[in-house]
Amino acid sequence: MFEWKETYSVGIKEIDKQHKNLLGIGEELVYVMENTTKGLDQYDEVKRLLKELYDYTIYHFTSEEELMEKHDFLELPSHQFQHKLFVKKLEEIDLEEFDNDQLETTNQLLDFIANWITKHILKEDQKYSKIIREKEA
Protein backbone atom coordinates (compact mmCIF):
# COMPACT_ATOMS: atom_id res chain seq x y z
CA MET A 1 0.00 0.00 0.00
CA PHE A 2 2.83 2.41 0.85
CA GLU A 3 5.63 0.74 -1.04
CA TRP A 4 7.94 3.00 -3.07
CA LYS A 5 7.83 2.39 -6.81
CA GLU A 6 10.17 3.93 -9.35
CA THR A 7 7.13 5.32 -11.19
CA TYR A 8 6.73 7.68 -8.21
CA SER A 9 10.12 9.26 -8.84
CA VAL A 10 10.04 12.90 -9.89
CA GLY A 11 13.76 12.76 -10.65
CA ILE A 12 14.63 15.29 -7.95
CA LYS A 13 16.60 13.55 -5.18
CA GLU A 14 15.38 15.61 -2.24
CA ILE A 15 11.72 15.41 -3.25
CA ASP A 16 11.95 11.67 -3.92
CA LYS A 17 13.52 11.25 -0.47
CA GLN A 18 10.69 13.22 1.11
CA HIS A 19 8.08 11.17 -0.75
CA LYS A 20 9.75 7.98 0.51
CA ASN A 21 9.59 9.34 4.07
CA LEU A 22 5.87 10.09 3.69
CA LEU A 23 5.30 6.55 2.45
CA GLY A 24 7.35 5.27 5.38
CA ILE A 25 5.01 6.96 7.85
CA GLY A 26 2.15 5.31 5.97
CA GLU A 27 3.85 1.93 6.37
CA GLU A 28 4.04 2.54 10.12
CA LEU A 29 0.31 3.27 10.14
CA VAL A 30 -0.30 -0.05 8.37
CA TYR A 31 1.70 -1.82 11.07
CA VAL A 32 -0.38 -0.11 13.75
CA MET A 33 -3.57 -1.09 11.93
CA GLU A 34 -2.44 -4.72 11.93
CA ASN A 35 -2.06 -4.52 15.70
CA THR A 36 -5.52 -2.95 15.94
CA THR A 37 -7.00 -5.96 14.14
CA LYS A 38 -5.42 -8.11 16.85
CA GLY A 39 -7.47 -6.20 19.42
CA LEU A 40 -4.69 -3.96 20.72
CA ASP A 41 -5.53 -0.37 21.63
CA GLN A 42 -3.42 1.75 19.30
CA TYR A 43 -4.86 5.19 20.05
CA ASP A 44 -1.63 6.70 21.39
CA GLU A 45 0.47 5.26 18.57
CA VAL A 46 -1.93 6.45 15.85
CA LYS A 47 -2.09 9.88 17.46
CA ARG A 48 1.73 10.06 17.43
CA LEU A 49 1.95 8.91 13.80
CA LEU A 50 -0.73 11.35 12.67
CA LYS A 51 1.21 14.18 14.30
CA GLU A 52 4.38 12.95 12.59
CA LEU A 53 2.53 12.71 9.26
CA TYR A 54 1.08 16.20 9.70
CA ASP A 55 4.42 17.77 10.62
CA TYR A 56 6.32 16.01 7.85
CA THR A 57 3.61 16.85 5.32
CA ILE A 58 3.91 20.56 6.17
CA TYR A 59 7.70 20.32 5.82
CA HIS A 60 7.45 18.48 2.49
CA PHE A 61 4.80 20.76 1.00
CA THR A 62 6.83 23.82 1.98
CA SER A 63 9.95 22.36 0.33
CA GLU A 64 8.07 21.42 -2.79
CA GLU A 65 6.32 24.78 -3.09
CA GLU A 66 9.57 26.69 -2.57
CA LEU A 67 11.16 24.65 -5.36
CA MET A 68 8.24 25.37 -7.67
CA GLU A 69 8.32 29.06 -6.80
CA LYS A 70 12.07 29.22 -7.43
CA HIS A 71 11.48 27.88 -10.94
CA ASP A 72 8.38 29.99 -11.66
CA PHE A 73 6.12 26.96 -12.03
CA LEU A 74 2.88 28.39 -13.42
CA GLU A 75 0.61 25.83 -11.76
CA LEU A 76 1.92 26.61 -8.26
CA PRO A 77 -1.36 28.14 -7.00
CA SER A 78 -3.32 25.04 -8.02
CA HIS A 79 -0.70 22.79 -6.43
CA GLN A 80 -0.77 24.83 -3.21
CA PHE A 81 -4.55 24.52 -3.10
CA GLN A 82 -4.33 20.73 -3.34
CA HIS A 83 -1.76 20.72 -0.55
CA LYS A 84 -4.08 22.84 1.61
CA LEU A 85 -6.95 20.43 1.06
CA PHE A 86 -4.82 17.49 2.18
CA VAL A 87 -3.62 19.33 5.29
CA LYS A 88 -7.20 20.34 6.09
CA LYS A 89 -8.28 16.71 5.85
CA LEU A 90 -5.52 15.72 8.28
CA GLU A 91 -6.61 18.48 10.65
CA GLU A 92 -10.20 17.25 10.53
CA ILE A 93 -9.41 13.74 11.72
CA ASP A 94 -11.61 13.12 14.73
CA LEU A 95 -9.44 11.35 17.29
CA GLU A 96 -12.43 10.70 19.52
CA GLU A 97 -14.14 8.85 16.66
CA PHE A 98 -10.92 6.95 16.09
CA ASP A 99 -10.75 5.96 19.75
CA ASN A 100 -14.30 4.56 19.55
CA ASP A 101 -13.75 2.52 16.37
CA GLN A 102 -10.04 2.16 15.75
CA LEU A 103 -10.18 -0.53 13.09
CA GLU A 104 -12.72 1.11 10.77
CA THR A 105 -11.31 4.60 11.21
CA THR A 106 -7.74 3.40 10.60
CA ASN A 107 -8.78 1.57 7.42
CA GLN A 108 -10.53 4.67 6.07
CA LEU A 109 -7.59 6.85 6.99
CA LEU A 110 -5.05 4.54 5.36
CA ASP A 111 -7.08 4.36 2.16
CA PHE A 112 -7.39 8.14 2.00
CA ILE A 113 -3.69 8.78 2.68
CA ALA A 114 -2.44 6.07 0.31
CA ASN A 115 -4.72 7.14 -2.52
CA TRP A 116 -4.01 10.82 -2.13
CA ILE A 117 -0.25 10.49 -1.87
CA THR A 118 0.15 8.09 -4.79
CA LYS A 119 -2.28 9.93 -7.08
CA HIS A 120 -0.75 13.29 -6.19
CA ILE A 121 2.79 12.06 -6.85
CA LEU A 122 1.88 10.25 -10.07
CA LYS A 123 -0.20 13.06 -11.54
CA GLU A 124 0.41 16.47 -9.99
CA ASP A 125 4.05 16.18 -8.97
CA GLN A 126 5.02 14.83 -12.37
CA LYS A 127 3.80 18.12 -13.88
CA TYR A 128 6.56 20.15 -12.26
CA SER A 129 9.16 17.40 -12.39
CA LYS A 130 10.17 17.71 -16.02
CA ILE A 131 10.16 21.51 -16.01
CA ILE A 132 12.34 21.79 -12.93
CA ARG A 133 14.77 19.07 -14.03
CA GLU A 134 15.22 20.83 -17.38
CA LYS A 135 15.84 24.20 -15.69
CA GLU A 136 18.33 22.68 -13.25
CA ALA A 137 20.23 20.80 -15.98
mmCIF file of C-alpha atoms in Angstrom:
data_model
loop_
_atom_site.group_PDB
_atom_site.id
_atom_site.type_symbol
_atom_site.label_atom_id
_atom_site.label_comp_id
_atom_site.label_asym_id
_atom_site.label_seq_id
_atom_site.Cartn_x
_atom_site.Cartn_y
_atom_site.Cartn_z
ATOM 1 C CA MET A 1 0.000 0.000 0.000
ATOM 2 C CA PHE A 2 2.829 2.411 0.850
ATOM 3 C CA GLU A 3 5.634 0.744 -1.036
ATOM 4 C CA TRP A 4 7.936 2.999 -3.069
ATOM 5 C CA LYS A 5 7.828 2.388 -6.806
ATOM 6 C CA GLU A 6 10.165 3.928 -9.348
ATOM 7 C CA THR A 7 7.135 5.320 -11.187
ATOM 8 C CA TYR A 8 6.727 7.683 -8.205
ATOM 9 C CA SER A 9 10.117 9.259 -8.837
ATOM 10 C CA VAL A 10 10.044 12.898 -9.887
ATOM 11 C CA GLY A 11 13.758 12.758 -10.651
ATOM 12 C CA ILE A 12 14.626 15.289 -7.951
ATOM 13 C CA LYS A 13 16.595 13.548 -5.182
ATOM 14 C CA GLU A 14 15.385 15.609 -2.239
ATOM 15 C CA ILE A 15 11.715 15.413 -3.255
ATOM 16 C CA ASP A 16 11.948 11.670 -3.915
ATOM 17 C CA LYS A 17 13.520 11.252 -0.469
ATOM 18 C CA GLN A 18 10.688 13.218 1.112
ATOM 19 C CA HIS A 19 8.078 11.166 -0.752
ATOM 20 C CA LYS A 20 9.751 7.979 0.512
ATOM 21 C CA ASN A 21 9.590 9.337 4.068
ATOM 22 C CA LEU A 22 5.869 10.089 3.690
ATOM 23 C CA LEU A 23 5.297 6.554 2.449
ATOM 24 C CA GLY A 24 7.347 5.265 5.384
ATOM 25 C CA ILE A 25 5.006 6.962 7.848
ATOM 26 C CA GLY A 26 2.146 5.313 5.965
ATOM 27 C CA GLU A 27 3.848 1.931 6.375
ATOM 28 C CA GLU A 28 4.038 2.540 10.118
ATOM 29 C CA LEU A 29 0.305 3.273 10.140
ATOM 30 C CA VAL A 30 -0.304 -0.047 8.370
ATOM 31 C CA TYR A 31 1.700 -1.823 11.073
ATOM 32 C CA VAL A 32 -0.379 -0.107 13.752
ATOM 33 C CA MET A 33 -3.567 -1.095 11.925
ATOM 34 C CA GLU A 34 -2.438 -4.723 11.925
ATOM 35 C CA ASN A 35 -2.064 -4.519 15.699
ATOM 36 C CA THR A 36 -5.520 -2.946 15.937
ATOM 37 C CA THR A 37 -7.003 -5.964 14.137
ATOM 38 C CA LYS A 38 -5.419 -8.106 16.855
ATOM 39 C CA GLY A 39 -7.466 -6.200 19.422
ATOM 40 C CA LEU A 40 -4.689 -3.957 20.723
ATOM 41 C CA ASP A 41 -5.529 -0.373 21.632
ATOM 42 C CA GLN A 42 -3.423 1.752 19.296
ATOM 43 C CA TYR A 43 -4.858 5.191 20.052
ATOM 44 C CA ASP A 44 -1.626 6.697 21.388
ATOM 45 C CA GLU A 45 0.465 5.259 18.567
ATOM 46 C CA VAL A 46 -1.926 6.450 15.847
ATOM 47 C CA LYS A 47 -2.088 9.877 17.460
ATOM 48 C CA ARG A 48 1.732 10.056 17.430
ATOM 49 C CA LEU A 49 1.950 8.911 13.805
ATOM 50 C CA LEU A 50 -0.730 11.353 12.674
ATOM 51 C CA LYS A 51 1.210 14.182 14.304
ATOM 52 C CA GLU A 52 4.376 12.949 12.591
ATOM 53 C CA LEU A 53 2.535 12.714 9.263
ATOM 54 C CA TYR A 54 1.084 16.200 9.703
ATOM 55 C CA ASP A 55 4.421 17.766 10.617
ATOM 56 C CA TYR A 56 6.316 16.013 7.850
ATOM 57 C CA THR A 57 3.610 16.852 5.319
ATOM 58 C CA ILE A 58 3.915 20.556 6.166
ATOM 59 C CA TYR A 59 7.704 20.324 5.822
ATOM 60 C CA HIS A 60 7.449 18.478 2.492
ATOM 61 C CA PHE A 61 4.798 20.756 1.005
ATOM 62 C CA THR A 62 6.828 23.815 1.983
ATOM 63 C CA SER A 63 9.950 22.360 0.333
ATOM 64 C CA GLU A 64 8.066 21.418 -2.790
ATOM 65 C CA GLU A 65 6.319 24.784 -3.089
ATOM 66 C CA GLU A 66 9.574 26.687 -2.568
ATOM 67 C CA LEU A 67 11.158 24.654 -5.359
ATOM 68 C CA MET A 68 8.236 25.366 -7.671
ATOM 69 C CA GLU A 69 8.320 29.058 -6.802
ATOM 70 C CA LYS A 70 12.074 29.220 -7.433
ATOM 71 C CA HIS A 71 11.477 27.878 -10.943
ATOM 72 C CA ASP A 72 8.376 29.987 -11.660
ATOM 73 C CA PHE A 73 6.118 26.959 -12.026
ATOM 74 C CA LEU A 74 2.882 28.392 -13.421
ATOM 75 C CA GLU A 75 0.614 25.835 -11.761
ATOM 76 C CA LEU A 76 1.924 26.608 -8.264
ATOM 77 C CA PRO A 77 -1.364 28.143 -7.001
ATOM 78 C CA SER A 78 -3.319 25.036 -8.018
ATOM 79 C CA HIS A 79 -0.696 22.788 -6.431
ATOM 80 C CA GLN A 80 -0.769 24.826 -3.213
ATOM 81 C CA PHE A 81 -4.551 24.521 -3.104
ATOM 82 C CA GLN A 82 -4.329 20.734 -3.337
ATOM 83 C CA HIS A 83 -1.764 20.719 -0.552
ATOM 84 C CA LYS A 84 -4.075 22.845 1.613
ATOM 85 C CA LEU A 85 -6.950 20.426 1.057
ATOM 86 C CA PHE A 86 -4.819 17.489 2.184
ATOM 87 C CA VAL A 87 -3.622 19.334 5.292
ATOM 88 C CA LYS A 88 -7.204 20.339 6.089
ATOM 89 C CA LYS A 89 -8.283 16.706 5.848
ATOM 90 C CA LEU A 90 -5.516 15.717 8.280
ATOM 91 C CA GLU A 91 -6.612 18.479 10.647
ATOM 92 C CA GLU A 92 -10.205 17.248 10.530
ATOM 93 C CA ILE A 93 -9.407 13.744 11.721
ATOM 94 C CA ASP A 94 -11.608 13.122 14.731
ATOM 95 C CA LEU A 95 -9.436 11.347 17.285
ATOM 96 C CA GLU A 96 -12.429 10.696 19.518
ATOM 97 C CA GLU A 97 -14.143 8.852 16.664
ATOM 98 C CA PHE A 98 -10.924 6.949 16.088
ATOM 99 C CA ASP A 99 -10.750 5.959 19.746
ATOM 100 C CA ASN A 100 -14.299 4.563 19.554
ATOM 101 C CA ASP A 101 -13.754 2.519 16.368
ATOM 102 C CA GLN A 102 -10.041 2.159 15.752
ATOM 103 C CA LEU A 103 -10.179 -0.534 13.088
ATOM 104 C CA GLU A 104 -12.722 1.111 10.773
ATOM 105 C CA THR A 105 -11.305 4.602 11.210
ATOM 106 C CA THR A 106 -7.735 3.400 10.598
ATOM 107 C CA ASN A 107 -8.783 1.568 7.417
ATOM 108 C CA GLN A 108 -10.530 4.667 6.071
ATOM 109 C CA LEU A 109 -7.590 6.853 6.992
ATOM 110 C CA LEU A 110 -5.051 4.541 5.362
ATOM 111 C CA ASP A 111 -7.080 4.358 2.164
ATOM 112 C CA PHE A 112 -7.387 8.137 2.003
ATOM 113 C CA ILE A 113 -3.686 8.775 2.680
ATOM 114 C CA ALA A 114 -2.435 6.074 0.315
ATOM 115 C CA ASN A 115 -4.717 7.136 -2.520
ATOM 116 C CA TRP A 116 -4.011 10.822 -2.128
ATOM 117 C CA ILE A 117 -0.246 10.491 -1.872
ATOM 118 C CA THR A 118 0.151 8.093 -4.787
ATOM 119 C CA LYS A 119 -2.283 9.934 -7.077
ATOM 120 C CA HIS A 120 -0.747 13.289 -6.192
ATOM 121 C CA ILE A 121 2.795 12.061 -6.853
ATOM 122 C CA LEU A 122 1.881 10.251 -10.066
ATOM 123 C CA LYS A 123 -0.202 13.060 -11.536
ATOM 124 C CA GLU A 124 0.415 16.470 -9.987
ATOM 125 C CA ASP A 125 4.053 16.183 -8.972
ATOM 126 C CA GLN A 126 5.020 14.832 -12.366
ATOM 127 C CA LYS A 127 3.800 18.121 -13.883
ATOM 128 C CA TYR A 128 6.558 20.153 -12.263
ATOM 129 C CA SER A 129 9.155 17.400 -12.388
ATOM 130 C CA LYS A 130 10.172 17.708 -16.019
ATOM 131 C CA ILE A 131 10.162 21.508 -16.012
ATOM 132 C CA ILE A 132 12.341 21.792 -12.928
ATOM 133 C CA ARG A 133 14.770 19.074 -14.026
ATOM 134 C CA GLU A 134 15.223 20.832 -17.381
ATOM 135 C CA LYS A 135 15.844 24.195 -15.687
ATOM 136 C CA GLU A 136 18.332 22.681 -13.254
ATOM 137 C CA ALA A 137 20.229 20.796 -15.978
#
